[in-house]
XYZ file of N, CA and C in Angstrom:
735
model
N -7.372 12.905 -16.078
C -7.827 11.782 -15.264
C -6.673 10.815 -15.007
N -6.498 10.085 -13.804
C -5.175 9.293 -13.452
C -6.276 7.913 -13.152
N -5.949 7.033 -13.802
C -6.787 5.277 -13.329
C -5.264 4.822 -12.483
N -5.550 4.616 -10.846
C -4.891 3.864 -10.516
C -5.453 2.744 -9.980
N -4.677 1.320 -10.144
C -5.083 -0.115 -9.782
C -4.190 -0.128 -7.904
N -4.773 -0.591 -7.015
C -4.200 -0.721 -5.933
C -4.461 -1.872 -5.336
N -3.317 -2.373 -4.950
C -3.393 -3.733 -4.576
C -2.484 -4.165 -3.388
N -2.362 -5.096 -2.237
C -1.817 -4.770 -0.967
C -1.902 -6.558 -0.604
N -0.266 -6.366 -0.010
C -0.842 -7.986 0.882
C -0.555 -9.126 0.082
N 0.532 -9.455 -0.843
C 0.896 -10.356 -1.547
C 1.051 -11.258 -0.820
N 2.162 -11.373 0.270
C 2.807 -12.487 1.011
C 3.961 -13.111 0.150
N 4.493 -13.123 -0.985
C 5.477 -13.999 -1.588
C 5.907 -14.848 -0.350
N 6.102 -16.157 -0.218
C 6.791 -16.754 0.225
C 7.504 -18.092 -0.021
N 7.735 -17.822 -1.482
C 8.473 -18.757 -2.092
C 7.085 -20.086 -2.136
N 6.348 -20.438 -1.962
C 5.100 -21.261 -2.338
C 4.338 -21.393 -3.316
N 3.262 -22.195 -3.590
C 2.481 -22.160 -4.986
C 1.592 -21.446 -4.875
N 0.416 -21.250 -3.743
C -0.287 -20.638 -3.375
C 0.091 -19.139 -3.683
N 0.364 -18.478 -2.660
C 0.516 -16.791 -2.384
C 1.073 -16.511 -4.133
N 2.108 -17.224 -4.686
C 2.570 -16.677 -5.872
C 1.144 -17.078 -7.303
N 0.770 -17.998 -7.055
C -0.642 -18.296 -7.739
C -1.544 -17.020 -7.910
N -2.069 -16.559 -6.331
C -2.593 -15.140 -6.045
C -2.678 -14.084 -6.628
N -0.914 -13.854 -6.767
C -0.762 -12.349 -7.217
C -0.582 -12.703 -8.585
N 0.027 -13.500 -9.048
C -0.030 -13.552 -10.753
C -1.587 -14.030 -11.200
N -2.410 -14.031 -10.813
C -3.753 -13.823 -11.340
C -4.158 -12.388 -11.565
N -3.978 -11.801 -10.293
C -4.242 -10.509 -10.286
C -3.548 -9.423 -11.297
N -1.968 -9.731 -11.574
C -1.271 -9.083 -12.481
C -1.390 -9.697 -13.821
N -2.064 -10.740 -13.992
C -2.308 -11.221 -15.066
C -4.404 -10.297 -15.800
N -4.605 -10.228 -14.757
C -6.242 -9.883 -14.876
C -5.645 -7.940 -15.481
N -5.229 -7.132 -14.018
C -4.349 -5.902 -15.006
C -3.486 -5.618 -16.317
N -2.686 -6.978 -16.912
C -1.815 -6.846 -18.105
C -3.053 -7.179 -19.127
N -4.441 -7.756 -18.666
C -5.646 -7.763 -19.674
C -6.374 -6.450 -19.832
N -6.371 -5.213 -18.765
C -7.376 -4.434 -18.913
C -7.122 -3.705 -20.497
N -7.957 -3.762 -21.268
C -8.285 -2.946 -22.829
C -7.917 -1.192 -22.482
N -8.479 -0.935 -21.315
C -8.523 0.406 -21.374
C -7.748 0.893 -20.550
N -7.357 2.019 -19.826
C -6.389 2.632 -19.226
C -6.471 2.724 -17.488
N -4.866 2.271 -17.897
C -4.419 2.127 -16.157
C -3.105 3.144 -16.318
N -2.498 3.797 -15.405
C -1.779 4.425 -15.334
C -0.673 3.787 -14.302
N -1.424 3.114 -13.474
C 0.107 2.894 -12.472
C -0.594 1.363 -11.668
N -0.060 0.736 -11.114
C -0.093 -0.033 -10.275
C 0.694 0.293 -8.994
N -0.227 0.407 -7.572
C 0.385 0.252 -6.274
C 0.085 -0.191 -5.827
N 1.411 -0.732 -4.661
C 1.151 -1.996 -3.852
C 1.923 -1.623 -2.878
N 0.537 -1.584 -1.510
C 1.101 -1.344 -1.045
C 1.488 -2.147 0.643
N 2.526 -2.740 0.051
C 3.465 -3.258 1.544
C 3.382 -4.984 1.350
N 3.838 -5.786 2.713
C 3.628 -7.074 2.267
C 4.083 -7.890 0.878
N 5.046 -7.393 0.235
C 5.066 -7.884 -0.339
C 6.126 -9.884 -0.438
N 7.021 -9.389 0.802
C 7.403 -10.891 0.942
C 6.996 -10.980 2.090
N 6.711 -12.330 2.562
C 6.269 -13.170 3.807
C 7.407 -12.983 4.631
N 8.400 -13.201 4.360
C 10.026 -13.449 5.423
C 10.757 -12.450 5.262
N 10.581 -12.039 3.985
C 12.009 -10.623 4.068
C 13.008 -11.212 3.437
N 12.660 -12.314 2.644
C 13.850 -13.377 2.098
C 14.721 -12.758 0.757
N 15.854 -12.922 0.601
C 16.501 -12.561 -0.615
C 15.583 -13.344 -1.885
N 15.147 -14.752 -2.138
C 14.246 -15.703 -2.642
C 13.186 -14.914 -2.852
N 12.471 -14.474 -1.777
C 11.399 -13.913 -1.768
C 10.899 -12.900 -2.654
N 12.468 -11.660 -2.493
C 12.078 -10.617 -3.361
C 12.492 -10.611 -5.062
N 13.418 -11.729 -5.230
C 13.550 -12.072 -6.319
C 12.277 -12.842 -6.853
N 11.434 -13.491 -6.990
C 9.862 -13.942 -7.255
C 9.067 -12.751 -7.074
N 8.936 -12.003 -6.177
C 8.543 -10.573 -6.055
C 8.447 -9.958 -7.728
N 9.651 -9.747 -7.930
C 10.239 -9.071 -8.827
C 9.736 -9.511 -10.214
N 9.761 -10.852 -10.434
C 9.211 -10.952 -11.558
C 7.147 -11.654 -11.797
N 7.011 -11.051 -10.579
C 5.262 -11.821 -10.450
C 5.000 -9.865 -10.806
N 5.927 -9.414 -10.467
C 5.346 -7.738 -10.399
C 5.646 -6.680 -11.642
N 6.242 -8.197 -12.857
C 6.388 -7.163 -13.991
C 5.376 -7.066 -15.048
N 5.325 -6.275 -15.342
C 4.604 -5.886 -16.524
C 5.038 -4.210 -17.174
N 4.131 -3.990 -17.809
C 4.127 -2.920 -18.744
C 3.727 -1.824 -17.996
N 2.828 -1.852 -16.910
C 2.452 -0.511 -16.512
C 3.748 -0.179 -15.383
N 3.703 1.083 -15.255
C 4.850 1.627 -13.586
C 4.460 0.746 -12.700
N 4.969 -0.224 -11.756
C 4.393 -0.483 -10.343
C 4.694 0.286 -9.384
N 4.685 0.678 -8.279
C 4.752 1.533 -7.236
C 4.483 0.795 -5.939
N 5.642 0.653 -5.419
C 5.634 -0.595 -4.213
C 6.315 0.584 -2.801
N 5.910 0.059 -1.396
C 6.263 0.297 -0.494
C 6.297 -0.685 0.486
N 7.095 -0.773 1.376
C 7.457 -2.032 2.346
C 6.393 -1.930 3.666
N 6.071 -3.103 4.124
C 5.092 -3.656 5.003
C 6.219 -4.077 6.509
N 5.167 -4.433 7.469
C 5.682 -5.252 8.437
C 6.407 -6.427 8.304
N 6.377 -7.202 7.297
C 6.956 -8.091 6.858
C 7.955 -8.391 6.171
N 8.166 -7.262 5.406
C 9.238 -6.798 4.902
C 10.313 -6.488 5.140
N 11.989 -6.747 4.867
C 12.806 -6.468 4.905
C 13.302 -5.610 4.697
N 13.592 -4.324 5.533
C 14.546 -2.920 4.374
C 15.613 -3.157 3.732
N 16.488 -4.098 4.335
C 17.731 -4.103 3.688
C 17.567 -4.930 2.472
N 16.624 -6.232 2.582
C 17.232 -6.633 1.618
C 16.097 -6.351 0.599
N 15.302 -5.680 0.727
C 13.657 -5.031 -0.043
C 14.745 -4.200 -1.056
N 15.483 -3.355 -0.151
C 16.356 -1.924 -0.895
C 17.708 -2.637 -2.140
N 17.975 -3.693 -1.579
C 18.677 -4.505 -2.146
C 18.555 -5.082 -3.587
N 17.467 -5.965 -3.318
C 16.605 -6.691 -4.261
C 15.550 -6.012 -5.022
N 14.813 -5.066 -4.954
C 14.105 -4.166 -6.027
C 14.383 -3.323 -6.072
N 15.336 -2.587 -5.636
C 15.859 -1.515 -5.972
C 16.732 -0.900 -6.171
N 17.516 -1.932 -5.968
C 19.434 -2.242 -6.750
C 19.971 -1.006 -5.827
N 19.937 -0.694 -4.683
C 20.821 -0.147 -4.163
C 21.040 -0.607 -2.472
N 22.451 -0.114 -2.164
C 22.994 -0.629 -1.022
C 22.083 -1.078 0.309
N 21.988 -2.050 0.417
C 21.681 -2.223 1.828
C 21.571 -1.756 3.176
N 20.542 -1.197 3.691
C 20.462 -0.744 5.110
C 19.496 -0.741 5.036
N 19.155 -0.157 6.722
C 17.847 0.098 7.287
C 16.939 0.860 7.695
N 17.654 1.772 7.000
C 16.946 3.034 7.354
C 15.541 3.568 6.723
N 14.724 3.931 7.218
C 13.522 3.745 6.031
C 13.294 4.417 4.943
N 12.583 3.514 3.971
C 12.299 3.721 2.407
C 11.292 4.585 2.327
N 11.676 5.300 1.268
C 10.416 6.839 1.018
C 11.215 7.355 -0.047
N 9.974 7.402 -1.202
C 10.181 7.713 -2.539
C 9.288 7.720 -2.990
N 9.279 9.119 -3.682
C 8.598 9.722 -4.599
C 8.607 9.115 -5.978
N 7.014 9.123 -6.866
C 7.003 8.768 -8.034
C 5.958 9.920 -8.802
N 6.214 10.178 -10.050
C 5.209 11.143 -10.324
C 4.449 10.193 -11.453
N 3.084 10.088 -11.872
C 2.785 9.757 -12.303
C 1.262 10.453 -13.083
N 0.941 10.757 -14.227
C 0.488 11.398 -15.079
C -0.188 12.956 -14.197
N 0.715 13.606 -13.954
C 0.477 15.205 -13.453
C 0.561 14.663 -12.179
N 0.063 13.608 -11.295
C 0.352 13.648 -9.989
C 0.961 12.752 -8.754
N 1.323 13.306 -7.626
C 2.888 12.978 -7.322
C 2.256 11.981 -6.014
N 2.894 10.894 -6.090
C 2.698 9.663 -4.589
C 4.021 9.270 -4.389
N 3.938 9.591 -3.248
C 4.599 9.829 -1.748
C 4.793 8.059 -1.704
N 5.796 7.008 -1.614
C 5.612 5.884 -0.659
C 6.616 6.069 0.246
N 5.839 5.643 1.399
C 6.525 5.755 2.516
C 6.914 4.786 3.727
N 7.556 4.755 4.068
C 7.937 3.617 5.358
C 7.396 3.393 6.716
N 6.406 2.856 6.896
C 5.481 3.127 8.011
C 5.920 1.835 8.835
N 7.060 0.523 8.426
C 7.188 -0.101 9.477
C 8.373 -0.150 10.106
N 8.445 -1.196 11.266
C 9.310 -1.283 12.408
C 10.237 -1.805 12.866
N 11.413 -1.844 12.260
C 12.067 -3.638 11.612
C 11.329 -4.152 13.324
N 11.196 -5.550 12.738
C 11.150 -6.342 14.117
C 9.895 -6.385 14.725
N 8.651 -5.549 14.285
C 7.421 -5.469 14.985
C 6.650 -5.547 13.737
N 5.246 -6.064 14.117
C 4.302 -5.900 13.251
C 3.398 -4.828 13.246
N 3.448 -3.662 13.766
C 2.477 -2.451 14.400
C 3.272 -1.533 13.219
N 2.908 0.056 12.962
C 3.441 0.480 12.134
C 4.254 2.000 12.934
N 4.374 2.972 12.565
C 5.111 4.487 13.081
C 5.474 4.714 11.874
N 5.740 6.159 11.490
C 6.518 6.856 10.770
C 7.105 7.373 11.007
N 8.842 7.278 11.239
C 9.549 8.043 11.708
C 9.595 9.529 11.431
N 10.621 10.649 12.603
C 10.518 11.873 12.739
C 11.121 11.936 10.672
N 12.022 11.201 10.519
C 12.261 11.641 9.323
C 11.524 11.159 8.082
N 10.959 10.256 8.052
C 10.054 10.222 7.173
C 9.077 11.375 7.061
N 8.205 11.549 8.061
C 7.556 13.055 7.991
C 8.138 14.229 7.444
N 9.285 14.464 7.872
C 10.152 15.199 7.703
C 10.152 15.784 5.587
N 10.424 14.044 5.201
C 10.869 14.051 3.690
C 9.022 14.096 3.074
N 8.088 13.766 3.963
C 7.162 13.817 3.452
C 6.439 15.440 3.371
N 7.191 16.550 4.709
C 6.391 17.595 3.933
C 7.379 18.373 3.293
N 8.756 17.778 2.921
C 9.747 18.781 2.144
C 9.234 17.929 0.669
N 8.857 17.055 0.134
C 8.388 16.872 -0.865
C 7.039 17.555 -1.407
N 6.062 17.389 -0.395
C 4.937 17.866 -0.791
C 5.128 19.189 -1.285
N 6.024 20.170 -0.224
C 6.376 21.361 -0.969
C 6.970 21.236 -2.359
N 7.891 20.772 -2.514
C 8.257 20.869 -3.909
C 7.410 21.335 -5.003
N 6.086 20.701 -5.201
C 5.197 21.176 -5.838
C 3.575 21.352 -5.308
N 3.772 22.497 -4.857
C 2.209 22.427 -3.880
C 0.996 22.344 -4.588
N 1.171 22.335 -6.219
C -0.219 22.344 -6.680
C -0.475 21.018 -7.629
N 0.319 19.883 -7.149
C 0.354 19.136 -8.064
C -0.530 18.228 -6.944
N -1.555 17.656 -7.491
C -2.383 16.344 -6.648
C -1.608 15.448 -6.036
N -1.446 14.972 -4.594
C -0.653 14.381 -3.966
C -1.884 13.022 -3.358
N -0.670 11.972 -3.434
C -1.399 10.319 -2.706
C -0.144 10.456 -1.748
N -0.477 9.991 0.031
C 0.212 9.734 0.541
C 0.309 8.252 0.733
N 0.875 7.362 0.622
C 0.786 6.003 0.480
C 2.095 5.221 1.484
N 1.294 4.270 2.128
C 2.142 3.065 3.220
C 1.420 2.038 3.681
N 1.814 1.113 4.222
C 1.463 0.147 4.863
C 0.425 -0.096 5.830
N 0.478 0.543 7.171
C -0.186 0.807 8.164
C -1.271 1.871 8.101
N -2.590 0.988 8.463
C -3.704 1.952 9.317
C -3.712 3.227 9.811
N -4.032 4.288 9.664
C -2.954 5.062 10.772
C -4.679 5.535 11.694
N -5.603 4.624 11.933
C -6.639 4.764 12.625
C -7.480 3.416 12.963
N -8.188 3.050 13.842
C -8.792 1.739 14.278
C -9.841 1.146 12.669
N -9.905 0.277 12.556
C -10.673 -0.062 11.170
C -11.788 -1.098 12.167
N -12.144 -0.885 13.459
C -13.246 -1.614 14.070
C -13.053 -3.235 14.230
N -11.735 -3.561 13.861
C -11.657 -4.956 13.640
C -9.737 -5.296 14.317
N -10.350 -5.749 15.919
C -9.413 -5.491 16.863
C -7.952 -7.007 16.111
N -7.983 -7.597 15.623
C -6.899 -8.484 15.286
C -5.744 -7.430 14.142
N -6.393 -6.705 13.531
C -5.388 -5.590 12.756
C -5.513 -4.045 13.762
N -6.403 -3.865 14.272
C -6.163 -2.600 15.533
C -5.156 -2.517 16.013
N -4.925 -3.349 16.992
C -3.624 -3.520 17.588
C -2.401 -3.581 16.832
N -2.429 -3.841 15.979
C -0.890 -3.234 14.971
C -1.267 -2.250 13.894
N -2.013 -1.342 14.417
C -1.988 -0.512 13.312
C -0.603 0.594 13.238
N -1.144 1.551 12.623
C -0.137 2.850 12.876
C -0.286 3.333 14.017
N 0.693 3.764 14.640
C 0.316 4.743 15.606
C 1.516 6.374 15.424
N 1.436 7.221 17.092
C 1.853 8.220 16.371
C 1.178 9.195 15.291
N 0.116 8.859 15.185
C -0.887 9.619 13.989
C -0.977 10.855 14.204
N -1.367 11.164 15.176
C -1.804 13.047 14.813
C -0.424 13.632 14.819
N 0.725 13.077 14.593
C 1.955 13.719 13.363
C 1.682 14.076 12.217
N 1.225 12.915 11.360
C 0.524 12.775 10.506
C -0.154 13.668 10.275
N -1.591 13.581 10.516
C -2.634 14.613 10.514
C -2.096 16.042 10.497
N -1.570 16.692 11.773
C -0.756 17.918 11.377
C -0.240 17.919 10.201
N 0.455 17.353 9.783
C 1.168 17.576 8.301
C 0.050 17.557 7.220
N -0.602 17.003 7.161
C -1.865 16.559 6.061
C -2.369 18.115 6.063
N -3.064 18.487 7.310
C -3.491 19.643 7.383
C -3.164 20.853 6.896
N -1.912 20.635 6.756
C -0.784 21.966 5.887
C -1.008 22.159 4.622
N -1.345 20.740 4.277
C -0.904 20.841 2.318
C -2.367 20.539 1.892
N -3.210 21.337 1.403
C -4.441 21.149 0.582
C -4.167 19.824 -0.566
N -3.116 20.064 -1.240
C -2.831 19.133 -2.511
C -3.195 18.088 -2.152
N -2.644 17.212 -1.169
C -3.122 16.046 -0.789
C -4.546 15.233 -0.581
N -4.931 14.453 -1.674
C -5.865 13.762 -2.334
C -6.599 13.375 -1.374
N -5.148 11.895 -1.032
C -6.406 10.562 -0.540
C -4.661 10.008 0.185
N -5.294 9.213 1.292
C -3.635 8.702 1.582
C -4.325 6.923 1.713
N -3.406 6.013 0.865
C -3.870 4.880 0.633
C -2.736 3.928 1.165
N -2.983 2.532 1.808
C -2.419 1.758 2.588
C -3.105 0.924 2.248
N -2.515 -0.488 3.517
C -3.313 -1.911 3.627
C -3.099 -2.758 4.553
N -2.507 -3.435 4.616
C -2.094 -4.700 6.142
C -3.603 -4.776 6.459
N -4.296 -4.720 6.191
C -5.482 -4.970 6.896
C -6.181 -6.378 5.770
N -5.989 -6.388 5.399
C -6.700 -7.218 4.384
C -7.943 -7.509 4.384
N -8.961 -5.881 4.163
C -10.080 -5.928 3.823
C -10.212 -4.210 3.276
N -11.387 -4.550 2.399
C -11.220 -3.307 1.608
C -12.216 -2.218 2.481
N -11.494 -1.082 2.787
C -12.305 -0.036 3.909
C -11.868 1.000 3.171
N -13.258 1.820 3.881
C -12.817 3.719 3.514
C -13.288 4.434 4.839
N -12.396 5.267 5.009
C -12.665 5.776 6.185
C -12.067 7.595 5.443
N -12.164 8.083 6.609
C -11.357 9.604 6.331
C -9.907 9.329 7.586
N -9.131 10.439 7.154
C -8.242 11.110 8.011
C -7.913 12.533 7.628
N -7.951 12.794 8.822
C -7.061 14.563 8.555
C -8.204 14.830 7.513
N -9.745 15.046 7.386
C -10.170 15.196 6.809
C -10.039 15.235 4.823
N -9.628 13.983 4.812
C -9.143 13.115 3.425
C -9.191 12.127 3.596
N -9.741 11.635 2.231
C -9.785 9.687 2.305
C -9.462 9.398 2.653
N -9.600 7.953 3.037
C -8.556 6.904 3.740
C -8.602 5.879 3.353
N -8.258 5.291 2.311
C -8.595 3.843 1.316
C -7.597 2.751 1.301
N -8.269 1.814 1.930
C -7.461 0.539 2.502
C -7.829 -0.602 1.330
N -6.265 -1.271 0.906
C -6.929 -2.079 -0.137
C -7.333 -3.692 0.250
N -8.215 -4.132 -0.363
C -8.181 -5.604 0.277
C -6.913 -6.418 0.262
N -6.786 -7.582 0.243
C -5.844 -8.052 0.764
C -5.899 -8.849 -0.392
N -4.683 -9.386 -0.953
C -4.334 -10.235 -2.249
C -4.315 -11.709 -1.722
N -3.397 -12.300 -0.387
C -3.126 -13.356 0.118
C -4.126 -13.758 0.838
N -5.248 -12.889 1.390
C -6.076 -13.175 2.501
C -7.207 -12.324 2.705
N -8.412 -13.107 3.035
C -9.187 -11.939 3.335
C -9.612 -11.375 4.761
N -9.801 -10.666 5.584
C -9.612 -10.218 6.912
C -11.411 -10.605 7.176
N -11.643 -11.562 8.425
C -12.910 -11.949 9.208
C -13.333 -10.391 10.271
N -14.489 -10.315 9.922
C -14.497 -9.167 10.697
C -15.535 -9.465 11.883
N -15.217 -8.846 12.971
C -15.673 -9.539 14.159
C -16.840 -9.948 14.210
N -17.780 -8.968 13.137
C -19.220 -9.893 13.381
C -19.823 -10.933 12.262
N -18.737 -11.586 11.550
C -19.030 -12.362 10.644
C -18.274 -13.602 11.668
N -18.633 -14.726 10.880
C -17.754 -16.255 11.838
C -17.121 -16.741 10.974
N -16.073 -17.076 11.859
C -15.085 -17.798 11.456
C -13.479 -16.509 11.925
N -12.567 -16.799 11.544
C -11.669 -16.275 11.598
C -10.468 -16.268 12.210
N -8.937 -15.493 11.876
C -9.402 -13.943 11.969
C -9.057 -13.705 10.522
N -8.490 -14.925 9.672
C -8.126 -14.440 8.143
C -8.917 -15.599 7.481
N -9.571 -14.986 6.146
C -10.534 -15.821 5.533
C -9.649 -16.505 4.253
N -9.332 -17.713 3.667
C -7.890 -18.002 2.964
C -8.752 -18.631 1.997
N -10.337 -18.219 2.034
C -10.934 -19.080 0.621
C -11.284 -18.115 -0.368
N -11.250 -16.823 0.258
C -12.131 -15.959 -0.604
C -11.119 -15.334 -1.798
N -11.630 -15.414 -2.909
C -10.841 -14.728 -4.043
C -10.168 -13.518 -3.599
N -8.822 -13.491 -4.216
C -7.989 -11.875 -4.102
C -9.062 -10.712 -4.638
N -8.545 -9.808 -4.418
C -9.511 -8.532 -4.852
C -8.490 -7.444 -4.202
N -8.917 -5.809 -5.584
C -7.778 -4.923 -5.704
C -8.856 -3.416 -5.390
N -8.207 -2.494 -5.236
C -9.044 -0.946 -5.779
C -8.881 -0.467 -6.715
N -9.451 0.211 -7.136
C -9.705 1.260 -8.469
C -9.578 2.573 -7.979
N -8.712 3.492 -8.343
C -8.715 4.852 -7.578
C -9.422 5.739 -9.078
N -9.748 6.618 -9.308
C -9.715 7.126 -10.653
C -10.072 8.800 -9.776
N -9.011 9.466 -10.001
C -9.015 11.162 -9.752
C -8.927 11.471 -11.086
N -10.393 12.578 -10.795
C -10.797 13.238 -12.104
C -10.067 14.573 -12.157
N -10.220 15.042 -13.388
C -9.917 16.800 -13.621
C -10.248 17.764 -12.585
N -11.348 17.261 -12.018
C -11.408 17.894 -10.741
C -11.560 17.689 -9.659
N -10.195 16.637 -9.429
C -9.562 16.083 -8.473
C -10.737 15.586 -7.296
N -11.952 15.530 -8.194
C -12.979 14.230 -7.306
C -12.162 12.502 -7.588
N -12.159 12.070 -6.534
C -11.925 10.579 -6.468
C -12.948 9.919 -6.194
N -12.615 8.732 -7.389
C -13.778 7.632 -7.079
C -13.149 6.531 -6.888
N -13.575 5.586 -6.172
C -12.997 4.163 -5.771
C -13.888 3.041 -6.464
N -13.248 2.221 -6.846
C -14.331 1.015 -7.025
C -13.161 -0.289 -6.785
N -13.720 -1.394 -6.204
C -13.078 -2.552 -5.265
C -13.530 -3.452 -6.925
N -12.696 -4.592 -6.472
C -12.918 -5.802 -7.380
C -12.554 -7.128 -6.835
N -13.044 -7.791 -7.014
C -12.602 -9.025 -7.052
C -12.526 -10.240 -7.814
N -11.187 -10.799 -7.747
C -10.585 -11.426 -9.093
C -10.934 -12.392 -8.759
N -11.925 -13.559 -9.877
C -11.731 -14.889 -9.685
C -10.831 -15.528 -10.027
């Protein structure tokens, strides 16, 4: 059995607020009694892309368990690659593999420097099905930032992923592949793709108004809240959402 915690949508931006947010939330996980295996997060994690930014990043995001981070629209590559991950600067996109108790997640680079909408480049795909091969029978999470389908709620539609049935073709190849998990949306959804989950985590900084509720288009009162992934022995997944007071 793998317990993963998933969580999306920090915002760091050097403030009291957004950093308040996520150290509740990583404070509520460094309490759980019983077993977590990994923490992911995915995207958003600084507001600006600031050197500042990802240094506060860095230490709101430590603890004891693995974290497992991938970059958002908001995010900086160069200085994301820089600042958490101690290596040289550029822009080319981030994608890295982590294995974690028997099974293997994919994070991947789904944004655009300069735009808020998402794509996966020809080479990201590329590293995503020469990895999956590597081990075809090991349970695979494909994990990024962007939507890569409409979530009914046109203020995150319009920047979702696009380019998708790339995607999908590839998904289609590799049975192993679980569940592929993201966020920018900042509300907690399940949908399918490529006939496999599609589990969007709520949003840590914000909660997303959905067109037929009032008010909106981001709700900034409602408590943060994370997912629960838990893949069993026989690679059934169950989800369960939370929310942190």
């Amino acid at each position: 059995m793998i317990v993963l915690a998933h969580l999306s949508d920090i915002h760091i931006d050097l403030g009291d607020r957004n950093q308040e947010r996520a150290e509740r939330v990583m404070r509520y996980l460094a309490g759980l009694p019983g077993r977590l295996d990994a923490i992911l997060v995915t995207g958003d994690l600084a507001d600006h892309g600031l050197p500042a930014e990802y240094e506060q990043v860095a230490t709101v995001l430590t603890t004891s368990r693995p974290v497992l981070t991938c970059p958002g629209n908001h995010d900086d590559r160069a200085t994301y690659r820089k600042a958490l991950l101690d290596e040289p600067a550029d822009n080319t996109p981030i994608n890295r593999a982590h294995r974690v108790a028997g099974a293997l997640f994919l994070l991947c680079d789904s944004s655009i420097p300069g735009r808020d909408d998402g794509f996966l480049a020809d080479e990201t795909l590329a590293w995503i099905e020469a990895t999956l091969a590597t081990d075809p029978d090991a349970p695979a999470f494909i994990c990024f930032h962007h939507p890569p389908i409409p979530l009914h709620a046109p203020f995150v539609d319009r920047i979702r992923q696009t380019g998708e049935q790339r995607l999908a073709g590839l998904v289609s190849r590799h049975p192993n592949v679980v569940a592929l998990l993201c966020g920018h949306a900042h509300t907690a959804a399940a949908s399918t793709f490529a006939g496999r989950p599609l589990l969007v985590a709520p949003g840590v900084v914000s909660t997303l108004t959905l067109p037929w509720e009032a008010g909106g288009p981001l709700d900034l009162v409602q408590p943060p809240a994370i997912a629960f992934h838990i893949l069993a022995d026989d690679r059934r997944l169950t989800t369960h959402y939370r929310v942190i007071p």
